[in-house]
Short mmCIF file of C-alpha atoms in Angstrom, two decimals:
data_model
loop_
_atom_site.label_atom_id
_atom_site.label_comp_id
_atom_site.label_asym_id
_atom_site.label_seq_id
_atom_site.Cartn_x
_atom_site.Cartn_y
_atom_site.Cartn_z
CA MET F 78 -120.39 -31.02 98.12
CA VAL F 79 -122.44 -28.38 99.94
CA LYS F 80 -120.66 -29.18 103.22
CA LEU F 81 -117.28 -28.75 101.50
CA GLN F 82 -118.31 -25.30 100.24
CA TYR F 83 -119.45 -24.28 103.72
CA PHE F 84 -116.15 -25.53 105.16
CA LYS F 85 -114.13 -23.50 102.66
CA PHE F 86 -116.25 -20.40 103.36
CA TYR F 87 -115.80 -20.61 107.14
CA LYS F 88 -112.09 -21.41 106.74
CA VAL F 89 -111.54 -18.24 104.71
CA TYR F 90 -113.72 -16.23 107.11
CA PHE F 91 -111.85 -17.58 110.15
CA THR F 92 -108.48 -16.88 108.52
CA LYS F 93 -109.49 -13.27 107.89
CA ILE F 94 -110.55 -12.83 111.51
CA LEU F 95 -107.22 -14.21 112.76
CA THR F 96 -105.35 -11.92 110.37
CA VAL F 97 -107.23 -8.88 111.65
CA ILE F 98 -106.57 -9.89 115.28
CA PHE F 99 -102.86 -10.37 114.58
CA PHE F 100 -102.72 -7.04 112.76
CA ALA F 101 -104.52 -5.33 115.68
CA ILE F 102 -102.04 -6.77 118.20
CA LEU F 103 -99.10 -5.48 116.16
CA LEU F 104 -100.70 -2.06 115.90
CA TRP F 105 -101.47 -1.98 119.62
CA THR F 106 -97.85 -2.82 120.42
CA PHE F 107 -96.70 -0.08 118.07
CA PHE F 108 -99.01 2.69 119.30
CA SER F 109 -98.89 1.84 123.02
CA TYR F 110 -95.11 1.68 123.46
CA ARG F 111 -94.21 3.70 126.59
CA LEU F 112 -97.77 4.93 126.71
CA VAL F 113 -97.72 6.17 130.31
CA GLU F 114 -94.17 7.55 130.24
CA ILE F 115 -94.49 9.67 127.08
CA PRO F 116 -95.62 12.37 127.22
CA PRO F 117 -94.50 12.74 130.85
CA GLY F 118 -97.14 13.62 133.41
CA ILE F 119 -100.83 14.21 132.86
CA THR F 120 -102.62 17.25 131.47
CA ILE F 121 -105.66 18.79 133.14
CA ASP F 122 -107.89 17.73 130.22
CA GLU F 123 -106.71 14.12 130.47
CA ALA F 124 -107.42 14.19 134.21
CA ALA F 125 -110.94 15.55 133.57
CA PHE F 126 -111.73 12.71 131.15
CA GLY F 127 -110.26 10.20 133.59
CA TYR F 128 -112.05 11.56 136.66
CA ASN F 129 -115.47 11.56 135.05
CA GLY F 130 -114.78 8.24 133.34
CA ALA F 131 -114.08 6.66 136.73
CA LEU F 132 -117.19 8.22 138.30
CA LEU F 133 -119.46 7.17 135.41
CA ALA F 134 -118.04 3.64 135.50
CA LYS F 135 -118.82 3.36 139.21
CA THR F 136 -122.01 5.40 139.71
CA LEU F 137 -123.32 6.33 136.21
CA ARG F 138 -123.05 9.96 137.35
CA ASP F 139 -120.47 12.62 136.52
CA GLU F 140 -118.67 15.00 138.89
CA ASN F 141 -121.78 17.23 138.97
CA ARG F 142 -123.96 14.27 139.98
CA ARG F 143 -125.76 14.27 136.61
CA PHE F 144 -127.04 10.87 135.52
CA LEU F 145 -125.42 9.81 132.21
CA PRO F 146 -125.26 13.33 130.76
CA PHE F 147 -124.72 13.85 127.03
CA PHE F 148 -121.93 16.35 127.77
CA VAL F 149 -119.93 16.43 131.01
CA LEU F 150 -119.10 19.80 132.57
CA SER F 151 -115.61 19.58 134.08
CA ILE F 152 -112.60 21.50 135.43
CA ASP F 153 -114.70 23.53 137.89
CA GLY F 154 -117.23 24.42 135.22
CA GLN F 155 -114.64 25.65 132.71
CA ASP F 156 -114.91 23.04 129.95
CA TRP F 157 -117.17 20.33 128.54
CA ARG F 158 -116.15 16.73 127.83
CA GLN F 159 -117.34 15.34 124.50
CA PRO F 160 -119.55 12.23 124.73
CA VAL F 161 -117.68 9.78 122.45
CA THR F 162 -114.34 9.79 124.26
CA GLN F 163 -115.95 10.30 127.67
CA TYR F 164 -118.19 7.23 127.41
CA VAL F 165 -115.61 5.03 125.69
CA THR F 166 -113.34 5.90 128.65
CA ALA F 167 -116.10 5.02 131.13
CA ILE F 168 -116.77 1.68 129.39
CA THR F 169 -113.05 0.91 129.33
CA PHE F 170 -112.80 1.63 133.05
CA LYS F 171 -115.87 -0.50 133.75
CA PHE F 172 -114.46 -3.60 132.09
CA PHE F 173 -110.69 -3.17 132.52
CA GLY F 174 -110.40 -1.02 135.62
CA SER F 175 -109.66 2.67 136.14
CA SER F 176 -106.02 3.64 135.63
CA PHE F 177 -103.82 6.15 133.86
CA TYR F 178 -102.75 3.49 131.37
CA ASN F 179 -106.35 2.61 130.52
CA LEU F 180 -107.20 6.31 130.15
CA ARG F 181 -104.54 6.78 127.48
CA SER F 182 -105.29 3.39 125.93
CA VAL F 183 -108.63 4.80 124.74
CA SER F 184 -106.70 6.99 122.27
CA THR F 185 -104.56 3.98 121.36
CA PHE F 186 -107.77 2.08 120.62
CA PHE F 187 -108.95 4.86 118.32
CA ALA F 188 -105.60 4.76 116.51
CA VAL F 189 -105.73 0.97 116.07
CA ILE F 190 -109.35 0.76 114.92
CA SER F 191 -108.82 3.70 112.57
CA THR F 192 -105.80 2.02 110.98
CA ILE F 193 -107.74 -1.22 110.41
CA LEU F 194 -110.71 0.65 108.92
CA PHE F 195 -108.38 2.74 106.76
CA PHE F 196 -106.68 -0.39 105.45
CA TYR F 197 -110.09 -1.73 104.46
CA LEU F 198 -110.99 1.56 102.75
CA LEU F 199 -107.75 1.55 100.76
CA GLN F 200 -108.33 -2.03 99.67
CA ILE F 201 -111.82 -1.42 98.35
CA ILE F 202 -110.65 1.70 96.51
CA LYS F 203 -107.75 -0.07 94.78
CA ASN F 204 -105.85 -3.14 95.98
CA PHE F 205 -103.67 -4.70 98.68
CA LYS F 206 -100.44 -2.99 97.56
CA PHE F 207 -102.17 0.39 97.55
CA ALA F 208 -103.47 -0.32 101.07
CA LEU F 209 -99.98 -1.09 102.36
CA LEU F 210 -98.61 2.15 100.91
CA GLY F 211 -101.42 4.17 102.46
CA ILE F 212 -101.05 2.53 105.87
CA LEU F 213 -97.29 3.21 105.89
CA ILE F 214 -97.99 6.92 105.46
CA PHE F 215 -100.90 6.89 107.93
CA ILE F 216 -99.22 5.24 110.92
CA THR F 217 -95.92 7.14 110.60
CA THR F 218 -97.63 10.53 110.73
CA PRO F 219 -96.33 12.47 113.78
CA ILE F 220 -99.67 13.99 114.81
CA LEU F 221 -101.37 10.57 114.87
CA PHE F 222 -98.68 9.07 117.10
CA ILE F 223 -98.66 12.11 119.39
CA GLN F 224 -102.44 11.96 119.89
CA SER F 225 -102.44 8.17 120.30
CA HIS F 226 -100.39 8.76 123.48
CA MET F 227 -102.74 11.29 125.09
CA GLY F 228 -106.02 10.63 126.86
CA LEU F 229 -107.85 13.31 124.89
CA ASP F 230 -110.63 13.45 122.29
CA ASN F 231 -108.67 14.95 119.35
CA ILE F 232 -108.22 11.50 117.80
CA ALA F 233 -111.83 10.37 118.26
CA PRO F 234 -113.18 11.61 114.87
CA LEU F 235 -110.90 9.32 112.84
CA PRO F 236 -113.03 6.11 112.81
CA PHE F 237 -116.16 8.10 111.94
CA VAL F 238 -114.46 9.96 109.09
CA ILE F 239 -113.13 6.72 107.62
CA LEU F 240 -116.56 5.07 107.88
CA TRP F 241 -118.03 8.10 106.09
CA LEU F 242 -115.61 7.51 103.21
CA ILE F 243 -116.18 3.74 103.24
CA GLY F 244 -119.92 4.30 102.93
CA ILE F 245 -119.53 6.58 99.92
CA VAL F 246 -117.05 4.28 98.16
CA LYS F 247 -119.15 1.16 98.81
CA TYR F 248 -122.28 2.94 97.58
CA GLN F 249 -120.46 4.02 94.42
CA HIS F 250 -119.50 0.38 93.78
CA SER F 251 -122.77 -1.34 94.70
CA LYS F 252 -125.46 1.40 94.66
CA LYS F 253 -126.80 -0.03 97.93
CA ILE F 254 -128.61 2.61 99.96
CA SER F 255 -127.50 1.03 103.25
CA PHE F 256 -123.96 2.28 102.63
CA LEU F 257 -125.23 5.83 102.24
CA ILE F 258 -127.01 5.54 105.58
CA LEU F 259 -123.76 4.28 107.12
CA SER F 260 -121.90 7.22 105.59
CA GLY F 261 -124.40 9.83 106.76
CA LEU F 262 -124.73 8.43 110.28
CA SER F 263 -120.95 8.20 110.69
CA LEU F 264 -120.38 11.75 109.55
CA GLY F 265 -123.21 12.94 111.78
CA MET F 266 -121.88 11.14 114.85
CA SER F 267 -118.44 12.65 114.29
CA ILE F 268 -119.96 16.03 115.22
CA TYR F 269 -120.02 14.87 118.83
CA SER F 270 -116.62 13.22 118.84
CA TYR F 271 -114.66 16.48 118.91
CA LYS F 272 -115.58 20.18 118.98
CA ALA F 273 -113.69 21.10 115.79
CA MET F 274 -115.88 18.67 113.83
CA ARG F 275 -118.77 21.13 114.24
CA LEU F 276 -116.88 23.36 111.83
CA ILE F 277 -115.80 20.58 109.47
CA VAL F 278 -118.91 18.38 109.20
CA PRO F 279 -121.17 21.07 107.63
CA VAL F 280 -118.56 21.55 104.89
CA TRP F 281 -118.17 17.83 104.24
CA SER F 282 -121.94 17.29 104.35
CA GLY F 283 -122.40 19.86 101.61
CA LEU F 284 -119.56 18.39 99.57
CA SER F 285 -120.95 14.84 99.93
CA THR F 286 -124.36 16.03 98.79
CA LEU F 287 -122.85 17.65 95.68
CA TYR F 288 -120.77 14.55 94.94
CA LEU F 289 -123.75 12.22 95.21
CA TYR F 290 -125.76 14.57 93.01
CA TRP F 291 -122.92 14.51 90.45
CA LEU F 292 -122.87 10.68 90.52
CA SER F 293 -126.59 10.60 89.72
CA TYR F 294 -126.63 13.49 87.29
CA ASP F 295 -127.80 12.87 83.75
CA PRO F 296 -127.61 15.89 81.40
CA LYS F 297 -130.37 14.37 79.27
CA GLN F 298 -132.85 14.53 82.13
CA LYS F 299 -134.67 17.84 82.52
CA THR F 300 -135.76 17.17 86.12
CA PHE F 301 -132.99 18.31 88.47
CA PHE F 302 -134.59 17.23 91.76
CA SER F 303 -136.30 13.94 90.94
CA PHE F 304 -136.49 11.80 94.09
CA LYS F 305 -136.19 8.60 92.07
CA ARG F 306 -133.02 9.72 90.31
CA TYR F 307 -131.49 11.61 93.21
CA ARG F 308 -132.70 9.47 96.09
CA SER F 309 -129.07 8.91 97.14
CA VAL F 310 -128.80 12.63 97.87
CA TYR F 311 -132.02 12.72 99.90
CA ILE F 312 -131.18 9.57 101.86
CA PHE F 313 -127.72 10.87 102.75
CA ILE F 314 -129.19 14.19 103.89
CA ALA F 315 -131.85 12.38 105.93
CA SER F 316 -129.11 10.31 107.62
CA VAL F 317 -126.89 13.22 108.63
CA ILE F 318 -129.38 16.03 109.32
CA PRO F 319 -130.79 14.69 112.64
CA PHE F 320 -127.41 15.35 114.25
CA PHE F 321 -127.79 19.01 113.34
CA LEU F 322 -131.45 19.22 114.33
CA ILE F 323 -130.78 18.13 117.92
CA MET F 324 -128.27 20.95 118.42
CA PRO F 325 -130.80 23.52 119.73
CA ILE F 326 -132.05 20.98 122.27
CA LEU F 327 -128.51 20.16 123.40
CA GLN F 328 -127.63 23.85 123.58
CA LYS F 329 -130.59 24.42 125.87
CA LEU F 330 -129.77 21.46 128.11
CA TYR F 331 -126.00 22.07 128.13
CA PRO F 332 -125.39 25.80 127.54
CA GLY F 333 -121.98 26.40 125.98
CA ALA F 334 -121.21 22.71 125.42
CA LEU F 335 -121.48 22.73 121.64
CA PHE F 336 -118.71 25.25 121.02
CA GLY F 337 -116.92 25.22 124.34
CA GLY F 338 -117.11 28.94 124.89
CA ALA F 339 -115.77 29.81 121.41
CA SER F 340 -117.75 32.54 119.72
CA ALA F 341 -118.01 32.83 115.95
CA SER F 342 -117.19 36.21 114.43
CA PHE F 343 -116.61 37.57 110.96
CA ASP F 344 -114.53 40.72 111.39
CA SER F 345 -113.21 40.80 107.84
CA TYR F 346 -112.58 38.51 104.91
CA GLN F 347 -108.82 38.82 105.59
CA GLN F 348 -109.25 37.35 109.07
CA PHE F 349 -111.52 34.64 107.68
CA PHE F 350 -108.96 33.53 105.10
CA LEU F 351 -106.12 33.88 107.61
CA GLY F 352 -107.77 31.20 109.76
CA TYR F 353 -108.50 29.03 106.74
CA LEU F 354 -105.17 29.27 104.91
CA SER F 355 -103.06 29.12 108.08
CA ASN F 356 -104.30 25.56 108.63
CA LEU F 357 -103.00 24.58 105.18
CA ASP F 358 -99.69 26.41 105.66
CA PRO F 359 -96.89 23.96 104.65
CA SER F 360 -94.41 25.40 107.18
CA PHE F 361 -96.91 24.66 109.96
CA LEU F 362 -98.00 21.25 108.65
CA TYR F 363 -94.51 19.92 107.92
CA ILE F 364 -92.07 21.84 110.15
CA THR F 365 -93.32 23.75 113.21
CA GLY F 366 -96.34 21.68 114.25
CA ASP F 367 -99.14 22.65 116.64
CA SER F 368 -99.01 26.06 118.30
CA THR F 369 -100.01 24.40 121.59
CA PRO F 370 -96.76 22.93 123.00
CA TYR F 371 -98.14 19.68 124.41
CA HIS F 372 -99.77 18.83 121.04
CA SER F 373 -96.42 19.07 119.28
CA VAL F 374 -92.84 17.91 119.70
CA GLY F 375 -91.46 21.24 118.51
CA ASN F 376 -89.05 20.20 115.78
CA TYR F 377 -91.49 18.21 113.67
CA GLY F 378 -94.71 19.17 111.94
CA ALA F 379 -98.01 17.36 112.01
CA LEU F 380 -97.06 15.50 108.82
CA LEU F 381 -93.79 13.97 107.64
CA LEU F 382 -91.87 16.33 105.40
CA SER F 383 -90.91 13.42 103.13
CA THR F 384 -94.57 12.95 102.16
CA LEU F 385 -95.02 16.47 100.74
CA PRO F 386 -93.80 15.58 97.20
CA LEU F 387 -96.10 12.53 97.25
CA PHE F 388 -99.08 14.68 98.16
CA LEU F 389 -98.35 17.10 95.32
CA VAL F 390 -98.07 14.24 92.80
CA GLY F 391 -101.21 12.62 94.20
CA ALA F 392 -103.11 15.91 94.07
CA TYR F 393 -102.20 16.29 90.39
CA GLN F 394 -103.39 12.75 89.68
CA ALA F 395 -106.61 13.32 91.64
CA ILE F 396 -107.43 16.42 89.60
CA ARG F 397 -106.83 14.53 86.37
CA GLN F 398 -108.91 11.46 87.29
CA LYS F 399 -112.12 13.23 88.31
CA ASN F 400 -113.29 10.39 90.57
CA ILE F 401 -113.33 9.54 94.28
CA PHE F 402 -109.78 10.86 94.61
CA THR F 403 -110.93 14.26 93.37
CA PHE F 404 -113.63 14.21 96.03
CA VAL F 405 -111.06 13.30 98.69
CA LEU F 406 -108.69 16.07 97.58
CA VAL F 407 -111.42 18.71 97.68
CA ALA F 408 -112.55 17.45 101.10
CA PHE F 409 -108.98 17.83 102.36
CA LEU F 410 -108.60 21.36 101.00
CA ILE F 411 -111.90 22.74 102.30
CA ALA F 412 -111.95 20.99 105.71
CA PRO F 413 -110.67 24.03 107.70
CA LEU F 414 -112.79 26.51 105.72
CA PHE F 415 -114.68 27.79 108.79
CA PHE F 416 -111.71 27.80 111.18
CA GLY F 417 -111.27 31.49 110.45
CA ILE F 418 -114.55 32.43 112.14
CA VAL F 419 -113.32 31.11 115.51
CA GLY F 420 -109.69 32.24 115.13
CA SER F 421 -108.23 28.72 115.10
CA ILE F 422 -104.72 29.17 113.71
CA HIS F 423 -101.95 26.56 113.47
CA ARG F 424 -103.78 23.94 115.56
CA ALA F 425 -102.82 20.57 114.05
CA SER F 426 -104.49 18.74 116.94
CA ARG F 427 -107.82 19.98 115.56
CA LEU F 428 -107.12 18.59 112.10
CA LEU F 429 -106.75 14.85 112.69
CA ALA F 430 -109.94 14.31 110.71
CA ILE F 431 -108.09 15.21 107.48
CA LEU F 432 -105.35 12.62 108.04
CA PRO F 433 -107.11 9.75 106.15
CA LEU F 434 -107.72 12.15 103.23
CA TYR F 435 -104.09 13.22 103.19
CA SER F 436 -102.82 9.65 103.37
CA LEU F 437 -105.12 8.62 100.51
CA ILE F 438 -103.75 11.33 98.22
CA CYS F 439 -100.16 10.47 99.18
CA ALA F 440 -100.82 6.78 98.45
CA LEU F 441 -102.18 7.79 95.04
CA GLY F 442 -99.00 9.79 94.47
CA ILE F 443 -96.62 6.94 95.24
CA SER F 444 -98.73 4.37 93.36
CA SER F 445 -98.56 6.51 90.22
CA PHE F 446 -94.81 5.82 90.02
CA TYR F 447 -95.52 2.10 89.61
CA LYS F 448 -97.28 2.87 86.32
CA ILE F 449 -94.15 4.32 84.72
CA LYS F 450 -93.02 1.85 82.04
CA ASN F 451 -89.42 3.07 81.86
CA LYS F 452 -87.37 0.57 83.89
CA ARG F 453 -84.96 3.26 85.05
CA PHE F 454 -87.78 4.81 87.09
CA LYS F 455 -88.85 1.55 88.77
CA VAL F 456 -86.47 2.25 91.65
CA ILE F 457 -88.25 5.51 92.55
CA PRO F 458 -91.03 3.96 94.74
CA ALA F 459 -88.43 2.02 96.76
CA LEU F 460 -86.41 5.20 97.31
CA ILE F 461 -89.53 7.09 98.35
CA ILE F 462 -90.48 4.40 100.87
CA LEU F 463 -86.92 4.40 102.24
CA LEU F 464 -87.04 8.19 102.61
CA ILE F 465 -90.36 8.02 104.48
CA LEU F 466 -89.02 5.35 106.83
CA LEU F 467 -85.86 7.36 107.55
CA ASN F 468 -87.94 10.47 108.21
CA ALA F 469 -90.26 8.49 110.50
CA LEU F 470 -87.36 6.90 112.39
CA ASP F 471 -85.87 10.35 112.95
CA PHE F 472 -89.18 11.52 114.42
CA PHE F 473 -89.51 8.46 116.68
CA ARG F 474 -85.90 8.90 117.86
CA TYR F 475 -86.70 12.45 118.90
CA TYR F 476 -90.10 11.54 120.37
CA PHE F 477 -88.83 8.73 122.60
CA LEU F 478 -85.34 9.98 123.50
CA ILE F 479 -85.35 13.79 123.53
CA TYR F 480 -88.97 14.91 123.82
CA PRO F 481 -89.65 13.52 127.36
CA SER F 482 -86.81 15.36 129.08
CA TYR F 483 -87.60 18.63 127.32
CA TYR F 484 -91.37 18.67 127.71
CA GLN F 485 -91.52 17.53 131.32
CA THR F 486 -90.69 21.15 132.17
CA LEU F 487 -94.02 22.33 130.72
CA ASP F 488 -96.72 23.36 133.20
CA SER F 489 -99.14 21.14 131.27
CA PHE F 490 -97.23 18.06 132.46
CA LYS F 491 -96.29 19.27 135.95
CA THR F 492 -98.28 16.50 137.68
CA ARG F 493 -96.26 13.27 137.44
CA SER F 494 -97.48 11.46 140.54
CA ASN F 495 -99.59 8.67 139.04
CA ASP F 496 -97.29 5.94 140.36
CA SER F 497 -97.39 7.42 143.87
CA TYR F 498 -101.18 7.17 144.05
CA GLN F 499 -101.17 3.72 142.47
CA VAL F 500 -98.58 2.39 144.92
CA LEU F 501 -100.47 3.96 147.83
CA ALA F 502 -103.58 2.02 146.80
CA GLN F 503 -101.60 -1.22 146.44
CA GLN F 504 -99.88 -0.82 149.81
CA ALA F 505 -103.14 0.12 151.55
CA SER F 506 -104.81 -3.04 150.25
CA LYS F 507 -101.80 -5.20 151.07
CA ARG F 508 -101.45 -3.91 154.66
CA GLY F 509 -105.16 -3.49 155.44
CA LEU F 510 -104.76 0.23 156.16
CA ARG F 511 -107.00 3.15 155.17
CA PRO F 512 -105.30 5.47 152.64
CA PHE F 513 -104.98 9.20 153.27
CA ILE F 514 -103.58 11.96 151.07
CA GLN F 515 -102.05 15.10 152.50
CA ARG F 516 -104.33 18.06 151.73
CA GLU F 517 -101.52 20.14 150.21
CA ILE F 518 -100.76 17.31 147.76
CA TYR F 519 -104.43 16.90 146.84
CA GLN F 520 -104.81 20.63 146.22
CA SER F 521 -101.53 20.92 144.31
CA ASP F 522 -102.31 18.01 141.98
CA GLY F 523 -105.79 19.41 141.35
CA ALA F 524 -107.75 17.59 138.65
CA ALA F 525 -105.13 14.82 138.51
CA ALA F 526 -105.61 14.10 142.23
CA LYS F 527 -109.36 13.81 141.70
CA PHE F 528 -108.80 11.34 138.88
CA PHE F 529 -106.23 9.23 140.74
CA GLY F 530 -108.41 9.29 143.85
CA ALA F 531 -111.46 8.07 141.93
CA ALA F 532 -109.47 5.59 139.86
CA TYR F 533 -107.44 3.79 142.52
CA PHE F 534 -109.50 4.10 145.72
CA ASN F 535 -112.98 3.32 146.97
CA ASN F 536 -112.56 5.34 150.16
CA VAL F 537 -109.58 7.68 150.39
CA GLY F 538 -109.27 10.34 153.07
CA ILE F 539 -107.76 13.82 152.97
CA TRP F 540 -105.41 14.56 155.86
CA ASP F 541 -104.52 18.06 157.07
CA THR F 542 -101.09 18.53 158.68
CA ARG F 543 -102.78 20.35 161.59
CA ASP F 544 -104.85 17.28 162.43
CA LYS F 545 -103.96 14.12 164.26
CA ILE F 546 -102.94 11.22 162.03
CA PRO F 547 -105.85 8.73 161.95
CA ASP F 548 -105.28 5.28 163.43
CA LYS F 549 -104.47 2.40 161.09
CA SER F 550 -103.76 4.73 158.22
CA ILE F 551 -101.26 4.84 155.35
CA LEU F 552 -100.33 8.33 154.28
CA LEU F 553 -99.16 9.95 151.04
CA THR F 554 -97.25 13.00 152.20
CA THR F 555 -94.42 15.41 151.43
CA SER F 556 -92.83 14.58 154.79
CA GLU F 557 -90.18 11.89 155.14
CA ARG F 558 -91.08 11.11 158.75
CA LEU F 559 -93.90 11.93 161.17
CA SER F 560 -94.52 11.00 164.79
CA GLY F 561 -95.46 7.34 165.01
CA MET F 562 -95.00 6.83 161.28
CA LYS F 563 -92.14 5.44 159.19
CA ARG F 564 -91.31 5.89 155.53
CA LEU F 565 -91.56 2.98 153.12
CA GLU F 566 -88.44 2.58 151.01
CA LEU F 567 -90.10 2.74 147.63
CA LYS F 568 -89.01 4.31 144.36
CA LEU F 569 -91.71 6.90 143.76
CA PRO F 570 -91.73 9.76 141.24
CA ALA F 571 -93.12 12.13 143.87
CA TYR F 572 -93.98 12.27 147.58
CA ASN F 573 -93.52 9.68 150.33
CA ILE F 574 -95.64 6.91 151.77
CA LEU F 575 -95.71 6.57 155.57
CA VAL F 576 -97.11 3.68 157.62
CA PRO F 577 -97.45 3.08 161.36
CA GLU F 578 -94.21 2.06 163.07
#
């Protein structure tokens, strides 16, 4: 009898694991479709993550020869790479090889793991149907799909934010302190996943503390700071505060890394609220999108326009219920509170952390229609879902068919030579020749050339047109023919590959 119970337990456990794996494969297929082709080319920030990821994977040192630094100084000392994305990239390169695809697949990984965690969060809050509704809204959000296709760190906070919410919800259900520790640690670690989180996490930490205090509050008790009664508050604070306390040390070791050169200022309360309210501006969120061109597709906002009515209905329900949904709504509304002190206006790419909160409220909005007893209104949820799908399909049509040809003209995507470097490496290995890159190409491609050079080659040379062509070499060049060299007939996006005749 005992053996039968164990068998049933492991059968259910194994089935759940297979379901998660199958779900993850579907999500990976969805998020990674045409991953290298769209957006076209590679940005300088992607190249910086890739270059240092390749170096760390090979030598455990960054481009400045620092051994496993917390922050990586890149782009000729102009910007700092954040540790979460940088080291996930390095680990990915170590186990799966350095390539442009694997660089962008790090963001795809964050999108997939975030979706799975979010599904779990939705289930423990309500039920399976509620989880499906929330996931539909989550994965069809334009800003999530845009960032899942870029090798940047904007998307990195998502898993940590969701784990923060999971910890709070699980604690509320079970009162187990371990979930509070999970919540606090996750929120704390998110500080170092993306620079904008240093403005958001203090706000959410304060809100979480107040919410936990409210959960423990008893008006009959005269003691307002009893450790026994309010230990949840103290344990959460103890879990998150170390990530703030190490900031002075990090600032000393890596000057300028914490805020990336941004300086806080409070010129006037109008400017403060301009920065705050501009990041909740519906025209920006639903229509125009990010003010930085390569973080937006131009004709679509960060969020689907069809979800706006759902959010309004969900917000109304959240205010009425005075529970975890109220907490989520307030967290959404106050997230960009401090954006005004750094002048961050209309930057959707800095607001991915609020996406789980938004999707939760929207899911609450659509689920409220299922409670209407009048049969004539039963069709409303189906119509809403259809409208969301049509809106999402319209976005994907634009993203895959129109966006690439329009945005390849941007300077941010001017380097589109990944395939040329990759083919050069393949041909050099196949023919037993040493690869060389023409100096003008290497200088023109800049950070991208450094990344491709570190990713695809162990020993690549730089050739100057004034010098003699080295013996037994294969050359990536702008020339179609050079003395003693012939051009390989290959379909390359840029440049030519020459080999000895």
